[in-house]
PDB file of C-alpha atoms in Angstrom:
ATOM      1  CA  MET A   1     121.618  94.260  95.154  1.00  0.00           C
ATOM      2  CA  ALA A   2     119.347  92.390  97.542  1.00  0.00           C
ATOM      3  CA  PHE A   3     116.555  94.874  98.152  1.00  0.00           C
ATOM      4  CA  GLU A   4     114.468  92.662 100.453  1.00  0.00           C
ATOM      5  CA  THR A   5     116.373  93.878 103.536  1.00  0.00           C
ATOM      6  CA  PHE A   6     115.997  97.570 102.700  1.00  0.00           C
ATOM      7  CA  GLN A   7     114.110  99.973 104.959  1.00  0.00           C
ATOM      8  CA  SER A   8     113.304 103.572 104.134  1.00  0.00           C
ATOM      9  CA  VAL A   9     113.272 106.925 105.815  1.00  0.00           C
ATOM     10  CA  GLU A  10     111.377 109.828 104.268  1.00  0.00           C
ATOM     11  CA  GLY A  11     111.701 113.495 105.035  1.00  0.00           C
ATOM     12  CA  ILE A  12     112.606 117.014 103.991  1.00  0.00           C
ATOM     13  CA  ILE A  13     116.306 117.825 103.609  1.00  0.00           C
ATOM     14  CA  SER A  14     117.184 120.418 106.248  1.00  0.00           C
ATOM     15  CA  GLY A  15     120.925 120.517 105.606  1.00  0.00           C
ATOM     16  CA  ILE A  16     123.807 118.925 103.747  1.00  0.00           C
ATOM     17  CA  ASP A  17     127.359 118.726 105.090  1.00  0.00           C
ATOM     18  CA  ARG A  18     130.525 117.059 103.871  1.00  0.00           C
ATOM     19  CA  GLY A  19     130.893 113.509 105.135  1.00  0.00           C
ATOM     20  CA  ASP A  20     134.015 111.636 106.186  1.00  0.00           C
ATOM     21  CA  SER A  21     135.544 112.127 102.739  1.00  0.00           C
ATOM     22  CA  CYS A  22     135.170 114.447  99.800  1.00  0.00           C
ATOM     23  CA  CYS A  23     133.068 111.753  98.086  1.00  0.00           C
ATOM     24  CA  SER A  24     130.416 111.545 100.782  1.00  0.00           C
ATOM     25  CA  MET A  25     127.921 113.860 102.404  1.00  0.00           C
ATOM     26  CA  MET A  26     125.741 113.882 105.479  1.00  0.00           C
ATOM     27  CA  VAL A  27     122.152 114.735 104.603  1.00  0.00           C
ATOM     28  CA  SER A  28     120.002 115.814 107.545  1.00  0.00           C
ATOM     29  CA  LEU A  29     116.302 115.068 107.168  1.00  0.00           C
ATOM     30  CA  VAL A  30     113.304 116.214 109.147  1.00  0.00           C
ATOM     31  CA  SER A  31     111.201 113.061 109.334  1.00  0.00           C
ATOM     32  CA  ASN A  32     108.023 113.053 111.447  1.00  0.00           C
ATOM     33  CA  SER A  33     109.312 116.113 113.363  1.00  0.00           C
ATOM     34  CA  LYS A  34     112.587 114.307 114.177  1.00  0.00           C
ATOM     35  CA  ILE A  35     116.064 114.681 112.711  1.00  0.00           C
ATOM     36  CA  VAL A  36     117.585 111.704 110.876  1.00  0.00           C
ATOM     37  CA  ASN A  37     121.019 111.770 109.224  1.00  0.00           C
ATOM     38  CA  VAL A  38     121.640 109.890 105.995  1.00  0.00           C
ATOM     39  CA  ILE A  39     125.118 109.257 104.587  1.00  0.00           C
ATOM     40  CA  VAL A  40     125.237 109.537 100.799  1.00  0.00           C
ATOM     41  CA  THR A  41     128.440 108.202  99.212  1.00  0.00           C
ATOM     42  CA  GLY A  42     129.701 107.874  95.681  1.00  0.00           C
ATOM     43  CA  GLU A  43     128.243 104.349  95.687  1.00  0.00           C
ATOM     44  CA  THR A  44     124.731 105.516  96.613  1.00  0.00           C
ATOM     45  CA  THR A  45     122.289 105.330  93.720  1.00  0.00           C
ATOM     46  CA  VAL A  46     120.413 108.621  93.351  1.00  0.00           C
ATOM     47  CA  VAL A  47     117.435 108.089  91.043  1.00  0.00           C
ATOM     48  CA  ASP A  48     117.630 110.353  87.976  1.00  0.00           C
ATOM     49  CA  ASN A  49     121.033 111.653  89.231  1.00  0.00           C
ATOM     50  CA  VAL A  50     119.275 114.574  90.915  1.00  0.00           C
ATOM     51  CA  ARG A  51     121.442 117.011  92.855  1.00  0.00           C
ATOM     52  CA  LEU A  52     120.158 116.912  96.435  1.00  0.00           C
ATOM     53  CA  ARG A  53     119.356 120.294  97.989  1.00  0.00           C
ATOM     54  CA  PRO A  54     117.816 121.597 101.224  1.00  0.00           C
ATOM     55  CA  GLY A  55     114.017 121.729 101.049  1.00  0.00           C
ATOM     56  CA  MET A  56     113.691 118.633  98.851  1.00  0.00           C
ATOM     57  CA  ARG A  57     111.473 115.784 100.005  1.00  0.00           C
ATOM     58  CA  ILE A  58     113.285 112.479  99.627  1.00  0.00           C
ATOM     59  CA  ALA A  59     113.108 108.806 100.504  1.00  0.00           C
ATOM     60  CA  ALA A  60     116.398 107.154 101.418  1.00  0.00           C
ATOM     61  CA  PHE A  61     116.666 103.371 101.443  1.00  0.00           C
ATOM     62  CA  TYR A  62     119.252 101.651 103.629  1.00  0.00           C
ATOM     63  CA  ASP A  63     120.154  98.023 104.303  1.00  0.00           C
ATOM     64  CA  ALA A  64     118.643  97.130 107.682  1.00  0.00           C
ATOM     65  CA  ASN A  65     121.049  94.171 107.985  1.00  0.00           C
ATOM     66  CA  LEU A  66     124.095  96.436 108.111  1.00  0.00           C
ATOM     67  CA  PRO A  67     125.242  97.737 111.494  1.00  0.00           C
ATOM     68  CA  THR A  68     124.275 101.307 112.322  1.00  0.00           C
ATOM     69  CA  PRO A  69     126.082 103.509 114.814  1.00  0.00           C
ATOM     70  CA  ALA A  70     124.348 104.008 118.158  1.00  0.00           C
ATOM     71  CA  VAL A  71     124.250 107.796 117.885  1.00  0.00           C
ATOM     72  CA  PHE A  72     121.635 110.474 118.166  1.00  0.00           C
ATOM     73  CA  PRO A  73     120.176 111.547 115.847  1.00  0.00           C
ATOM     74  CA  PRO A  74     119.930 108.192 114.033  1.00  0.00           C
ATOM     75  CA  GLN A  75     122.322 107.790 111.127  1.00  0.00           C
ATOM     76  CA  TYR A  76     121.916 105.469 108.146  1.00  0.00           C
ATOM     77  CA  ARG A  77     124.070 104.742 105.089  1.00  0.00           C
ATOM     78  CA  ALA A  78     121.861 105.222 102.030  1.00  0.00           C
ATOM     79  CA  GLU A  79     121.989 102.652  99.246  1.00  0.00           C
ATOM     80  CA  LEU A  80     119.275 104.342  97.158  1.00  0.00           C
ATOM     81  CA  VAL A  81     117.836 107.872  97.298  1.00  0.00           C
ATOM     82  CA  THR A  82     114.898 109.260  95.363  1.00  0.00           C
ATOM     83  CA  THR A  83     113.107 112.593  95.370  1.00  0.00           C
ATOM     84  CA  LEU A  84     109.372 112.753  96.011  1.00  0.00           C
ATOM     85  CA  ARG A  85     106.759 115.233  94.864  1.00  0.00           C
ATOM     86  CA  ARG A  86     103.980 116.577  97.046  1.00  0.00           C
ATOM     87  CA  ASN A  87     101.632 113.776  98.224  1.00  0.00           C
ATOM     88  CA  GLN A  88     103.727 111.190  96.394  1.00  0.00           C
ATOM     89  CA  GLN A  89     104.558 107.874  98.068  1.00  0.00           C
ATOM     90  CA  VAL A  90     107.190 105.341  97.117  1.00  0.00           C
ATOM     91  CA  LYS A  91     107.498 101.615  97.762  1.00  0.00           C
ATOM     92  CA  LEU A  92     110.481  99.365  97.106  1.00  0.00           C
ATOM     93  CA  ASP A  93     109.488  95.720  97.141  1.00  0.00           C
ATOM     94  CA  TYR A  94     109.196  92.492  95.194  1.00  0.00           C
ATOM     95  CA  PHE A  95     105.928  92.344  93.246  1.00  0.00           C
ATOM     96  CA  ASP A  96     104.587  88.906  92.244  1.00  0.00           C
ATOM     97  CA  ASP A  97     102.779  87.765  89.096  1.00  0.00           C
ATOM     98  CA  ASP A  98      99.622  89.614  90.238  1.00  0.00           C
ATOM     99  CA  LEU A  99     101.727  92.747  90.897  1.00  0.00           C
ATOM    100  CA  THR A 100     101.097  92.426  94.638  1.00  0.00           C
ATOM    101  CA  SER A 101     103.929  93.392  96.988  1.00  0.00           C
ATOM    102  CA  SER A 102     105.603  90.702  99.075  1.00  0.00           C
ATOM    103  CA  ASP A 103     104.107  92.141 102.290  1.00  0.00           C
ATOM    104  CA  ASN A 104     100.624  92.119 100.674  1.00  0.00           C
ATOM    105  CA  SER A 105     100.171  95.834 101.356  1.00  0.00           C
ATOM    106  CA  LEU A 106      99.989  97.149  97.774  1.00  0.00           C
ATOM    107  CA  LYS A 107      98.640  95.860  94.453  1.00  0.00           C
ATOM    108  CA  LEU A 108      99.517  97.648  91.232  1.00  0.00           C
ATOM    109  CA  ASN A 109      97.096  98.328  88.388  1.00  0.00           C
ATOM    110  CA  ILE A 110      99.355  99.407  85.539  1.00  0.00           C
ATOM    111  CA  GLY A 111      97.632 102.116  83.510  1.00  0.00           C
ATOM    112  CA  SER A 112      98.251 103.552  80.069  1.00  0.00           C
ATOM    113  CA  THR A 113      99.981 106.577  81.621  1.00  0.00           C
ATOM    114  CA  THR A 114     102.230 104.547  83.951  1.00  0.00           C
ATOM    115  CA  ASN A 115     105.864 105.193  83.017  1.00  0.00           C
ATOM    116  CA  ILE A 116     107.855 101.928  83.339  1.00  0.00           C
ATOM    117  CA  VAL A 117     111.637 102.298  83.127  1.00  0.00           C
ATOM    118  CA  THR A 118     114.872 100.710  84.335  1.00  0.00           C
ATOM    119  CA  LEU A 119     117.049 102.311  87.000  1.00  0.00           C
ATOM    120  CA  ASN A 120     119.153 104.032  84.342  1.00  0.00           C
ATOM    121  CA  GLY A 121     116.041 105.647  82.813  1.00  0.00           C
ATOM    122  CA  GLN A 122     115.602 103.414  79.783  1.00  0.00           C
ATOM    123  CA  GLN A 123     112.150 102.264  78.710  1.00  0.00           C
ATOM    124  CA  TYR A 124     111.267  98.827  80.088  1.00  0.00           C
ATOM    125  CA  THR A 125     109.471  96.924  77.353  1.00  0.00           C
ATOM    126  CA  CYS A 126     108.629  93.715  79.228  1.00  0.00           C
ATOM    127  CA  SER A 127     105.997  93.071  81.851  1.00  0.00           C
ATOM    128  CA  PRO A 128     107.123  94.153  85.352  1.00  0.00           C
ATOM    129  CA  GLU A 129     105.675  91.129  87.187  1.00  0.00           C
ATOM    130  CA  ASN A 130     107.901  88.995  89.434  1.00  0.00           C
ATOM    131  CA  SER A 131     110.455  91.783  89.859  1.00  0.00           C
ATOM    132  CA  GLU A 132     111.896  94.174  92.410  1.00  0.00           C
ATOM    133  CA  LEU A 133     110.129  97.462  91.730  1.00  0.00           C
ATOM    134  CA  LEU A 134     110.441 101.021  92.965  1.00  0.00           C
ATOM    135  CA  VAL A 135     106.864 102.294  92.672  1.00  0.00           C
ATOM    136  CA  TYR A 136     105.757 105.954  92.779  1.00  0.00           C
ATOM    137  CA  TYR A 137     102.074 106.622  93.478  1.00  0.00           C
ATOM    138  CA  THR A 138      99.727 109.126  95.126  1.00  0.00           C
ATOM    139  CA  THR A 139      96.354 107.557  95.883  1.00  0.00           C
ATOM    140  CA  THR A 140      95.268 104.083  96.918  1.00  0.00           C
ATOM    141  CA  THR A 141      92.034 102.291  97.625  1.00  0.00           C
ATOM    142  CA  PHE A 142      91.062 101.324 101.176  1.00  0.00           C
ATOM    143  CA  SER A 143      91.001  97.619 100.259  1.00  0.00           C
ATOM    144  CA  ILE A 144      93.426  94.989 101.524  1.00  0.00           C
ATOM    145  CA  PRO A 145      95.785  95.056  99.794  1.00  0.00           C
ATOM    146  CA  ALA A 146      95.509  98.712  98.863  1.00  0.00           C
ATOM    147  CA  GLN A 147      95.391  99.188  95.086  1.00  0.00           C
ATOM    148  CA  THR A 148      96.931 101.952  93.059  1.00  0.00           C
ATOM    149  CA  THR A 149      97.640 102.963  89.495  1.00  0.00           C
ATOM    150  CA  PRO A 150     101.259 104.086  89.810  1.00  0.00           C
ATOM    151  CA  GLN A 151     102.642 107.142  88.079  1.00  0.00           C
ATOM    152  CA  ARG A 152     106.070 105.601  87.620  1.00  0.00           C
ATOM    153  CA  VAL A 153     107.608 102.166  88.085  1.00  0.00           C
ATOM    154  CA  ILE A 154     111.349 101.586  88.104  1.00  0.00           C
ATOM    155  CA  VAL A 155     112.288  97.968  87.487  1.00  0.00           C
ATOM    156  CA  LEU A 156     115.445  97.038  89.403  1.00  0.00           C
ATOM    157  CA  CYS A 157     116.892  94.599  86.896  1.00  0.00           C
ATOM    158  CA  GLU A 158     119.389  91.977  88.024  1.00  0.00           C
ATOM    159  CA  TYR A 159     122.476  91.859  85.842  1.00  0.00           C
TER     160      TYR A 159
END
């Protein structure tokens, strides 16, 4: 998957309805006091295979290059969905050999407690530099780029 064109929407699940088929669902999110609908299909990757439920805080990533219907509320087809804990942030980006994101907004300082795994949950035993990473973190410095010691890093391996 080419993750460089992905955008995200974060929010609290307010409702889940059946989608166009029995293998899809429409997840309604409250995001910044606005409703956003996210389509989750059988092809959507849900990190840790978590069952989505109302009240959960999630981040849904969609391909910004794909057409979206001109409807209100906005509706996006999710490619990747992950749950978030309280005060937790997530960033999906390419991180270079200094572990700095491609938009130069975040630099990672991998700590001894940072859990580094692949998308299917297996331990990642190599160095995560020069890879597409899904990074979970809570606090950052005020520097440019902001620095953080992430709690969890998922390496999106290319096969």
